[in-house]
Coordinates of C-alpha atoms and ligand atoms in Angstrom, one line a residue:
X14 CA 140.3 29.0 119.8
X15 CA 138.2 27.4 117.3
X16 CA 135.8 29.9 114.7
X17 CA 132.8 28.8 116.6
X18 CA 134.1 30.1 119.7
X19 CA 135.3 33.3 118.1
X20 CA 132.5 34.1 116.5
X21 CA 130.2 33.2 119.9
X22 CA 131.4 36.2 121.3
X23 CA 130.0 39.0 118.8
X24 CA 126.6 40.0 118.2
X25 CA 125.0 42.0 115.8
X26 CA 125.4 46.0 116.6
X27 CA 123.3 47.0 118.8
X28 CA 123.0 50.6 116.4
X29 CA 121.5 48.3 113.6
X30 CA 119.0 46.1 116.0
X31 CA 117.6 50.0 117.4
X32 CA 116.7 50.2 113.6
X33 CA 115.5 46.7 113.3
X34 CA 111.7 46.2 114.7
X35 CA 111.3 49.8 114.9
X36 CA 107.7 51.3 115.0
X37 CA 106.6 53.3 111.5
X38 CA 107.1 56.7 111.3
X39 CA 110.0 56.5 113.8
X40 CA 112.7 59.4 113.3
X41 CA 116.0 58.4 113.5
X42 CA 118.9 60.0 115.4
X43 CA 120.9 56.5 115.6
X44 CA 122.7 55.7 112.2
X45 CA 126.3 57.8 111.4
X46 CA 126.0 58.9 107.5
X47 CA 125.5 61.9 106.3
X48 CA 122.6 62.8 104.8
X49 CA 123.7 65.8 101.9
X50 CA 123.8 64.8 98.4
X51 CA 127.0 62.9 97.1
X52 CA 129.2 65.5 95.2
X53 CA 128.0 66.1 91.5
X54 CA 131.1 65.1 90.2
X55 CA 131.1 61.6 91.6
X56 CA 127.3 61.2 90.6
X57 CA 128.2 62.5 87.1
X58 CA 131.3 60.2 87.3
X59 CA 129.4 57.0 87.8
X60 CA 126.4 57.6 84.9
X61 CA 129.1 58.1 82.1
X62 CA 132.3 55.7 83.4
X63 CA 129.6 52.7 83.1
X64 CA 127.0 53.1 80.1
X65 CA 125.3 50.6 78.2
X66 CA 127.7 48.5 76.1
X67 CA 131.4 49.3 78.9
X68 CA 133.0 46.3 80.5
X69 CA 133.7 46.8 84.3
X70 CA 136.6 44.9 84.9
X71 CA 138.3 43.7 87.7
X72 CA 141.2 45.9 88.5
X73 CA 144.4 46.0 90.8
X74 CA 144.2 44.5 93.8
X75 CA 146.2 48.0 95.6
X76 CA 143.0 49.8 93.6
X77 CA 143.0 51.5 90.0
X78 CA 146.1 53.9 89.4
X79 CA 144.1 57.0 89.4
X80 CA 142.6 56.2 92.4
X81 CA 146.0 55.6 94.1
X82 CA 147.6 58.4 92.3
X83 CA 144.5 60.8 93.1
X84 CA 144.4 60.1 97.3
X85 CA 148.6 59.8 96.8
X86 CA 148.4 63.3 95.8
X87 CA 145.5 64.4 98.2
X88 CA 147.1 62.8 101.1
X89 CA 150.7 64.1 100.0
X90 CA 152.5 60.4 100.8
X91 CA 153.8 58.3 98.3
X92 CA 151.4 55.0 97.2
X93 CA 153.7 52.7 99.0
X94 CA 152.1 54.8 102.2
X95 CA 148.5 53.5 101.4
X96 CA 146.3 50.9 101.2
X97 CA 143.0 51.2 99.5
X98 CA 140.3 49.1 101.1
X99 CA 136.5 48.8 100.9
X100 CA 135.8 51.5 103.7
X101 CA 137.8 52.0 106.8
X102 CA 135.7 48.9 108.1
X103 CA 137.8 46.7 105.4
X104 CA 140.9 47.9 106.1
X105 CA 140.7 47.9 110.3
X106 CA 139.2 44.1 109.5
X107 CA 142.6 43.4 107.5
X108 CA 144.6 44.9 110.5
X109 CA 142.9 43.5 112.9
X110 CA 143.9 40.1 110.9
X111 CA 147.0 40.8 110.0
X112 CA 148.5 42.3 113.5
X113 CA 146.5 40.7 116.1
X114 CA 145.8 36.2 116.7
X115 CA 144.4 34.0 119.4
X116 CA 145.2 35.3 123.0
X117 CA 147.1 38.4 121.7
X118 CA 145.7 41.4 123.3
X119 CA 144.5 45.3 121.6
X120 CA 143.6 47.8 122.7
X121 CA 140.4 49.6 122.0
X122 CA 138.9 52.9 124.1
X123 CA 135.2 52.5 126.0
X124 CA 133.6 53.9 125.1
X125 CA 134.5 54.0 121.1
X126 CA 133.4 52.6 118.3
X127 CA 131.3 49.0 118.3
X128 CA 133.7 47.2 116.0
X129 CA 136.8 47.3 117.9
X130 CA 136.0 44.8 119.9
X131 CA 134.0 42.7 117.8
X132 CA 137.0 42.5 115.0
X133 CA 139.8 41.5 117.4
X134 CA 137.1 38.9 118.6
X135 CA 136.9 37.8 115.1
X136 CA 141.2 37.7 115.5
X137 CA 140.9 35.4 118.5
X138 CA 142.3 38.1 120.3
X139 CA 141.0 39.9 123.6
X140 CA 140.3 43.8 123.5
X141 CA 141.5 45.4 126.7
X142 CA 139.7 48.6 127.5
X143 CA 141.4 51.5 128.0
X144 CA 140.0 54.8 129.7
X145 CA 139.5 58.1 128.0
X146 CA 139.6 61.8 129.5
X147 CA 136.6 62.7 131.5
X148 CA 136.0 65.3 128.6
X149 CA 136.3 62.5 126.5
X150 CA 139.2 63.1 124.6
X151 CA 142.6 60.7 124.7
X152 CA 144.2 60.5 127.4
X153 CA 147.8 59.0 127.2
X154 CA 148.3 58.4 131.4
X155 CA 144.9 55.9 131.2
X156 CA 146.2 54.4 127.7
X157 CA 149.7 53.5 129.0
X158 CA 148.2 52.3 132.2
X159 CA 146.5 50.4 130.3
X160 CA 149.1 48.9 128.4
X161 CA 151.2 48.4 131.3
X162 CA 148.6 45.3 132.3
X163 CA 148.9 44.0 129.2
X164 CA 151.2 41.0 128.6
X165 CA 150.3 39.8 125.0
X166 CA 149.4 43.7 123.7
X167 CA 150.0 43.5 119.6
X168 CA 147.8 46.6 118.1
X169 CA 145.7 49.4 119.6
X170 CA 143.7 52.0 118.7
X171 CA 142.7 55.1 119.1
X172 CA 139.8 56.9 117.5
X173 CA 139.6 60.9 117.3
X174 CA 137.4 62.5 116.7
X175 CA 135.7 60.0 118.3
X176 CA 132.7 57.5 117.6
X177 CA 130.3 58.3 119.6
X178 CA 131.9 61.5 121.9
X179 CA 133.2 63.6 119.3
X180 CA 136.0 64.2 121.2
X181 CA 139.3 64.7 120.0
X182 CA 143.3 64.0 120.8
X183 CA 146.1 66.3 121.7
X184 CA 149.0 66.9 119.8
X185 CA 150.9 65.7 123.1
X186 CA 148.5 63.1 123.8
X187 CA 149.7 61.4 120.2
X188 CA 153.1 62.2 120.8
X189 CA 152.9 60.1 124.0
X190 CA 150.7 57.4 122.8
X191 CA 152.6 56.9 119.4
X192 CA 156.1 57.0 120.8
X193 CA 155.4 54.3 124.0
X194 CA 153.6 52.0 121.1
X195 CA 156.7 51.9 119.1
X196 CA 159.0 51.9 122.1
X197 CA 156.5 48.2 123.1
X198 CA 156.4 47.2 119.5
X199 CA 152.5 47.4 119.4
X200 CA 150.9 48.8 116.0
X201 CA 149.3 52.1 116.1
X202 CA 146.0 52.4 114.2
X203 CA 144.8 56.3 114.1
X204 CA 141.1 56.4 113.1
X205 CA 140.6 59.5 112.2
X206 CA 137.9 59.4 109.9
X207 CA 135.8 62.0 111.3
X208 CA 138.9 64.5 111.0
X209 CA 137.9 66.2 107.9
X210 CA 134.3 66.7 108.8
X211 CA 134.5 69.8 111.2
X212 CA 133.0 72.7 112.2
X213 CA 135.9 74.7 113.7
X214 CA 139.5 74.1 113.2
X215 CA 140.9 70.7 111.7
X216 CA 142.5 68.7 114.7
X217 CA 145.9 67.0 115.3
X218 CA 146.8 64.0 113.0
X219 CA 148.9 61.1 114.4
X220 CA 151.2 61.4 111.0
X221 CA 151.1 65.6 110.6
X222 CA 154.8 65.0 110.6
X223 CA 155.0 62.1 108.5
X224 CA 154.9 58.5 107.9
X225 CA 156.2 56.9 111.2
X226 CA 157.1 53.6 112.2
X227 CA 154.3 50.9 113.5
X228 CA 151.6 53.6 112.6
X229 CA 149.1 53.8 110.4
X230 CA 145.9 56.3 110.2
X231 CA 142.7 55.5 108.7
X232 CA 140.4 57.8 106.5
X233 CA 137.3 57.5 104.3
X234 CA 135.3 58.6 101.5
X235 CA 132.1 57.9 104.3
X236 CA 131.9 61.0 106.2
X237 CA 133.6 64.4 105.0
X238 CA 133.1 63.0 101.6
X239 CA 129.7 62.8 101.6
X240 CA 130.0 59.2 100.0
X241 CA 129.3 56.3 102.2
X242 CA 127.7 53.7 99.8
X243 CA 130.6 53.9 98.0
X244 CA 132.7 51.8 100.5
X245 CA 136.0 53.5 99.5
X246 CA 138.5 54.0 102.6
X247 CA 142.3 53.7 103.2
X248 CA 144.9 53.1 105.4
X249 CA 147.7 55.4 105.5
X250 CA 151.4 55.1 106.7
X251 CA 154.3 52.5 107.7
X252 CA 154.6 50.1 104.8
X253 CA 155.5 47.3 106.6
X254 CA 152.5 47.1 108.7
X255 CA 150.6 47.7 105.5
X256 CA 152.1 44.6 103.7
X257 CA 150.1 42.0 105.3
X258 CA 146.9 43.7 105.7
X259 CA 147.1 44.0 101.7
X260 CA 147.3 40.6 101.7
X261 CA 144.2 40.0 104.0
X262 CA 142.2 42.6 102.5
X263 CA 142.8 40.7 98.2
X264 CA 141.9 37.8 100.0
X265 CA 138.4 39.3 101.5
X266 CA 137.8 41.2 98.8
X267 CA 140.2 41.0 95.3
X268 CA 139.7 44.8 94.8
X269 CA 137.4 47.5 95.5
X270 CA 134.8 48.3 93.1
X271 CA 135.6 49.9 89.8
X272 CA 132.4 52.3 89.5
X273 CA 133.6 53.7 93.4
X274 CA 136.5 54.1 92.3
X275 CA 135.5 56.3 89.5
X276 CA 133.5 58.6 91.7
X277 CA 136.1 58.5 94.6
X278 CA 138.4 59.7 92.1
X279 CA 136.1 62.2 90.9
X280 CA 135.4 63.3 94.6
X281 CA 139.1 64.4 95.1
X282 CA 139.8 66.0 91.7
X283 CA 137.3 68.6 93.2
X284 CA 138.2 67.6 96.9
X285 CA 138.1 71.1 98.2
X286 CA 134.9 72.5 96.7
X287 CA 134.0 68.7 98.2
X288 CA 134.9 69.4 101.7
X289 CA 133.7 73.3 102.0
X290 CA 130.0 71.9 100.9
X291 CA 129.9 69.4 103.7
X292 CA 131.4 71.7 106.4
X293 CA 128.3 74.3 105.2
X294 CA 126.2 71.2 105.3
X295 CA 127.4 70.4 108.8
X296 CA 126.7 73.2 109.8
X297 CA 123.3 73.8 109.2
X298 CA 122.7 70.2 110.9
X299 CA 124.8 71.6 113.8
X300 CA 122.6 74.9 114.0
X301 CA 119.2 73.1 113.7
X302 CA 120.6 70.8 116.2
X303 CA 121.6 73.0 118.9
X304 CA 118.8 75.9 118.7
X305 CA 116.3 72.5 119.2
X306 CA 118.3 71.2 121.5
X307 CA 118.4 74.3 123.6
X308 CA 114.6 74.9 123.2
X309 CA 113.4 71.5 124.2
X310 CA 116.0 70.9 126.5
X311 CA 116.6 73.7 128.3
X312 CA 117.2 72.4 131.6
X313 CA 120.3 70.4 130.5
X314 CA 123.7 72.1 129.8
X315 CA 123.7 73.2 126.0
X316 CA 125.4 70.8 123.4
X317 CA 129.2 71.0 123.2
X318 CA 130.7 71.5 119.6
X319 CA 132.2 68.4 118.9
X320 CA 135.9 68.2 117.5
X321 CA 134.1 66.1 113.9
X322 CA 131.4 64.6 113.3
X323 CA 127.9 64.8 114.2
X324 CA 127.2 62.9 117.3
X325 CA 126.2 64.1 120.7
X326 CA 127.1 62.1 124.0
X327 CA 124.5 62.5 126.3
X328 CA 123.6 61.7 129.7
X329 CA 121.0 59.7 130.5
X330 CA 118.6 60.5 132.7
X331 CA 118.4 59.2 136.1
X332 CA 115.3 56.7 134.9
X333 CA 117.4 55.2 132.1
X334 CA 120.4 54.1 134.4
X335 CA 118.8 51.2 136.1
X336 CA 118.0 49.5 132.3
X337 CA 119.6 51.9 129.5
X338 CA 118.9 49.7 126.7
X339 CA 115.1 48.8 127.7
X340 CA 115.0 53.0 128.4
X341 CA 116.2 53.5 124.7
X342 CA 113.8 50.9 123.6
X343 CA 111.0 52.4 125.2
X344 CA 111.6 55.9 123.8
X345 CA 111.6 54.3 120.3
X346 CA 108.7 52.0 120.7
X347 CA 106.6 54.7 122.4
X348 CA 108.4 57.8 121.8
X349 CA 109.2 56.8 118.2
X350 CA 112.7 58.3 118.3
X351 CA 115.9 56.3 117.9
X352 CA 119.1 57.1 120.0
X353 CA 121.7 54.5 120.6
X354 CA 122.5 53.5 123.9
X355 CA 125.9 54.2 124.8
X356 CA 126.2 50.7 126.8
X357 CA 126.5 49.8 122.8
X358 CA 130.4 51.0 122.9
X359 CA 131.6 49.8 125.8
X360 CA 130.6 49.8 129.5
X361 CA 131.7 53.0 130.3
X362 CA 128.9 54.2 128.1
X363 CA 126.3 52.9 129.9
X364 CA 125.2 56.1 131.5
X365 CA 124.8 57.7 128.2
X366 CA 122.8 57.8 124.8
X367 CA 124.3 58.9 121.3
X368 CA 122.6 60.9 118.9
X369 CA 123.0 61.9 115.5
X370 CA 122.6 64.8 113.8
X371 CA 123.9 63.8 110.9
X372 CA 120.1 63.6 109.2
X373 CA 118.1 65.7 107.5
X374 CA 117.2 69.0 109.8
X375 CA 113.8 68.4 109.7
X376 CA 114.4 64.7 111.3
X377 CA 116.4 66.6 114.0
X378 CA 114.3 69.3 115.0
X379 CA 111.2 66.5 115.2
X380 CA 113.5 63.8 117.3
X381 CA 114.6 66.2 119.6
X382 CA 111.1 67.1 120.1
X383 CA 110.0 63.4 120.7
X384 CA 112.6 62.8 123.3
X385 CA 112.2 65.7 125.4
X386 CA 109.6 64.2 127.4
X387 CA 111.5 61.3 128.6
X388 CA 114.5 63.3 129.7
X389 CA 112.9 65.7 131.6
X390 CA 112.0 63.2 134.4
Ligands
PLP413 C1 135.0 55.6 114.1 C2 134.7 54.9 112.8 N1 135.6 54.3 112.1 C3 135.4 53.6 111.0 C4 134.1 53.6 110.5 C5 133.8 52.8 109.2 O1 133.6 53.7 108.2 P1 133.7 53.3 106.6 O2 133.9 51.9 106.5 O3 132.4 53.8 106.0 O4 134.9 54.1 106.1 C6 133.1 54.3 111.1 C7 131.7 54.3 110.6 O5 130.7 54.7 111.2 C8 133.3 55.0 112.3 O6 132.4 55.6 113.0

C-alpha cells in the first residue's frame, strides 16, 4: 500500500472538528483532560529546573534516569519493563509501527477510542472490530470470536476503563483475553490509562501479576496525573515487544522533553498526595455532574459511576438516530453545547453521544442545562 493510500483512509477526529467552527460562548463537554491545576510540585519543578542562563539539553533516548528510575519505582518493574514515550499516543503510535504492517490485521473494540483505527491505518494494516459487553465492559467470548476470523491478526487492544464508556475489564475477562493472545502470538496492548483516575475502587490490571509475555500496558501522566500538556506516557511490560517500539519512537521523536521530565518526576516523588487531589477533584466533577444530570434529565435513567474517568455514554434520543452527527452539530450550533457523537469511535456508537465531565463544574452544570431540551423529545 503506498503512504498516499494509507493516509487516504484517516480523517481528522471528529472530537477536534466538534471544537473546530464552534459558535462563541459554546460550553464544552467534548474534550478528555482534566481541568484541576497541575500538581504544585511539577509547576514548581519546571520554574526552577529551567531559569535564565540553564542549558536544556537533549537527553537519553529511553528518557532521563530519574525519570526512569522514579516511574521504575512507582510502577514497581524494573526499567528494562518500560518505555518512556511522549504520551500514551507516542508510544501506541510506535507499537502500532513496530507490531503491525500492510495487510496484517488488529484488533481494536467499537466502540473505543478514535485512534485505534486511524494508527493501524497509518501501519497499512486493517483494524477488525471486535464487540464489547452490552454493559460495556470487555468481553473475552466477542474478542476471541473475533479473532477467530482473523487470518493476519498481529496486535490488539483493549482499553479499560474505557474511552468513551467508562467501562471496565474483569479479572477473568484479562485472564482469557491475555492467555488466547499469547497462545496465537498476537501482542497485547492494555490501555489503561484511565485506571488511576477513579472514584471507587481501582480496577484489574492486565500485569497485577507481573510482566507477561507479548503484553504490554499503557499509562500516562494525562489523566490521574493531572498533567496532560506535558506529553509524558509509557509503556509497560515484555521487553521484547518493547525493543522495536523504542526504536520507532527515537526515530519520531529522539527523546521526550527535558522540562516534562522534570515535572513528571516531580509528579511521582509526591505521587500519592498527587492521586488523592484528583480523586477529590473527580469527585466534585462527578457530584456536580450527576445532581445536574438528574435535575435536568430526569426522565432518563440516572448516570452510572463509571469504572475511571470522566465520560458518560449516552443514548441518543430517538431524533438523533436517523443523522447523529448533524444531531450533535445542531445542539452545538444552536444549543451551544459540545458532546461527541459516539459514531466518532466506531459504528457501534452510533446510537450514542459522549460527554465529559472532566471540565470545570460550572461548564457542567450550564452544558447539561443547554442539552436538556434536545433530549427530551
Ligand atoms: C483511551 C486513551 N488512550 C490514550 C490516550 C492518549 O493519552 P496521552 O497521549 O495524553 O497519554 C487517550 C487520550 O485521551 C485516551 O483516551
Amino acid at each position: 500500500m503506498t503512504p498516499a493510500a494509507r493516509l487516504a483512509t484517516v480523517s481528522p477526529s471528529i472530537i477536534r472538528a466538534m471544537g473546530q467552527g464552534a459558535p462563541e460562548g459554546c460550553v464544552s463537554l467534548g474534550l478528555g483532560e482534566p481541568s484541576w491545576p497541575l500538581p504544585a510540585s511539577a509547576s514548581r519543578a519546571l520554574a526552577k529546573a529551567y531559569g535564565e542562563g540553564s542549558t536544556c539539553p537533549y537527553g537519553p533516548n529511553a528518557g532521563t534516569p530519574e525519570l526512569r528510575r522514579a516511574l521504575s519505582a512507582w510502577l514497581g518493574s524494573p526499567e528494562d519493563t518500560l518505555m518512556l514515550a511522549a504520551g500514551s499516543q507516542a508510544a501506541l503510535f510506535a507499537l502500532f509501527q513496530a507490531w503491525a504492517g500492510d495487510g496484517d490485521e488488529v484488533l481494536v473494540p467499537d466502540p473505543g477510542f478514535v485512534t485505534y483505527p486511524v494508527l493501524a491505518a497509518m501501519a497499512g494494516a486493517k483494524a477488525l472490530a471486535y464487540e464489547l459487553a452490552d454493559d460495556g465492559s470487555l468481553d473475552a467470548e466477542r474478542f476471541i470470536a473475533t479473532l477467530d476470523k482473523a487470518t493476519r491478526a498481529k496486535l490488539a487492544v483493549i482499553n479499560h476503563p474505557a474511552n468513551p464508556t467508562g467501562v471496565g475489564a474483569s479479572a477473568d475477562a484479562l485472564a482469557k483475553v491475555a492467555r488466547i493472545c499469547q497462545d496465537r502470538g498476537v501482542v497485547l496492548v492494555s490501555d489503561e490509562v484511565y485506571r488511576d483516575l477513579y472514584l471507587e475502587n481501582r480496577h484489574p490490571g492486565i500485569l497485577d501479576d507481573g510482566v507477561r509475555r507479548g503484553i504490554v500496558a499503557l499509562g500516562s501522566m494525562s489523566k490521574a496525573f493531572a498533567a496532560p500538556g506535558l506529553r509524558v506516557g509509557w509503556a509497560l511490560g515484555d521487553p521484547d515487544v518493547l525493543a522495536p517500539a523504542r526504536l520507532v519512537h527515537n526515530a519520531m521523536t529522539s527523546c521526550l522533553s527535558r522540562p516534562a521530565q522534570a515535572a513528571a518526576v516531580a509528579i511521582l516523588d509526591e505521587a500519592q498526595a498527587v492521586l488523592d487531589e484528583s480523586r477529590r477533584q473527580l469527585r466534585l466533577r462527578w457530584d456536580t455532574f450527576d445532581a445536574s444530570y438528574r435535575k435536568m434529565l430526569s426522565f432518563l435513567p440516572p448516570p452510572v459511576i463509571p469504572a475511571g474517568g470522566f465520560y458518560h455514554w449516552m443514548p441518543l434520543p430517538r431524533e438523533g438516530l436517523s443523522d447523529p452527527v448533524g444531531f450533535c452539530m445542531r445542539v452545538r450550533d444552536v444549543g451551544h453545547v459540545i458532546v461527541v457523537p459516539g459514531v466518532a469511535f466506531g459504528a457501534r456508537g452510533a446510537a450514542f453521544a459522549r460527554l465529559s465531565w472532566g471540565g470545570f463544574p460550572e461548564d457542567t452544570i450550564e452544558g447539561i442545562t443547554r442539552l436538556a431540551p434536545y433530549w427530551r423529545t
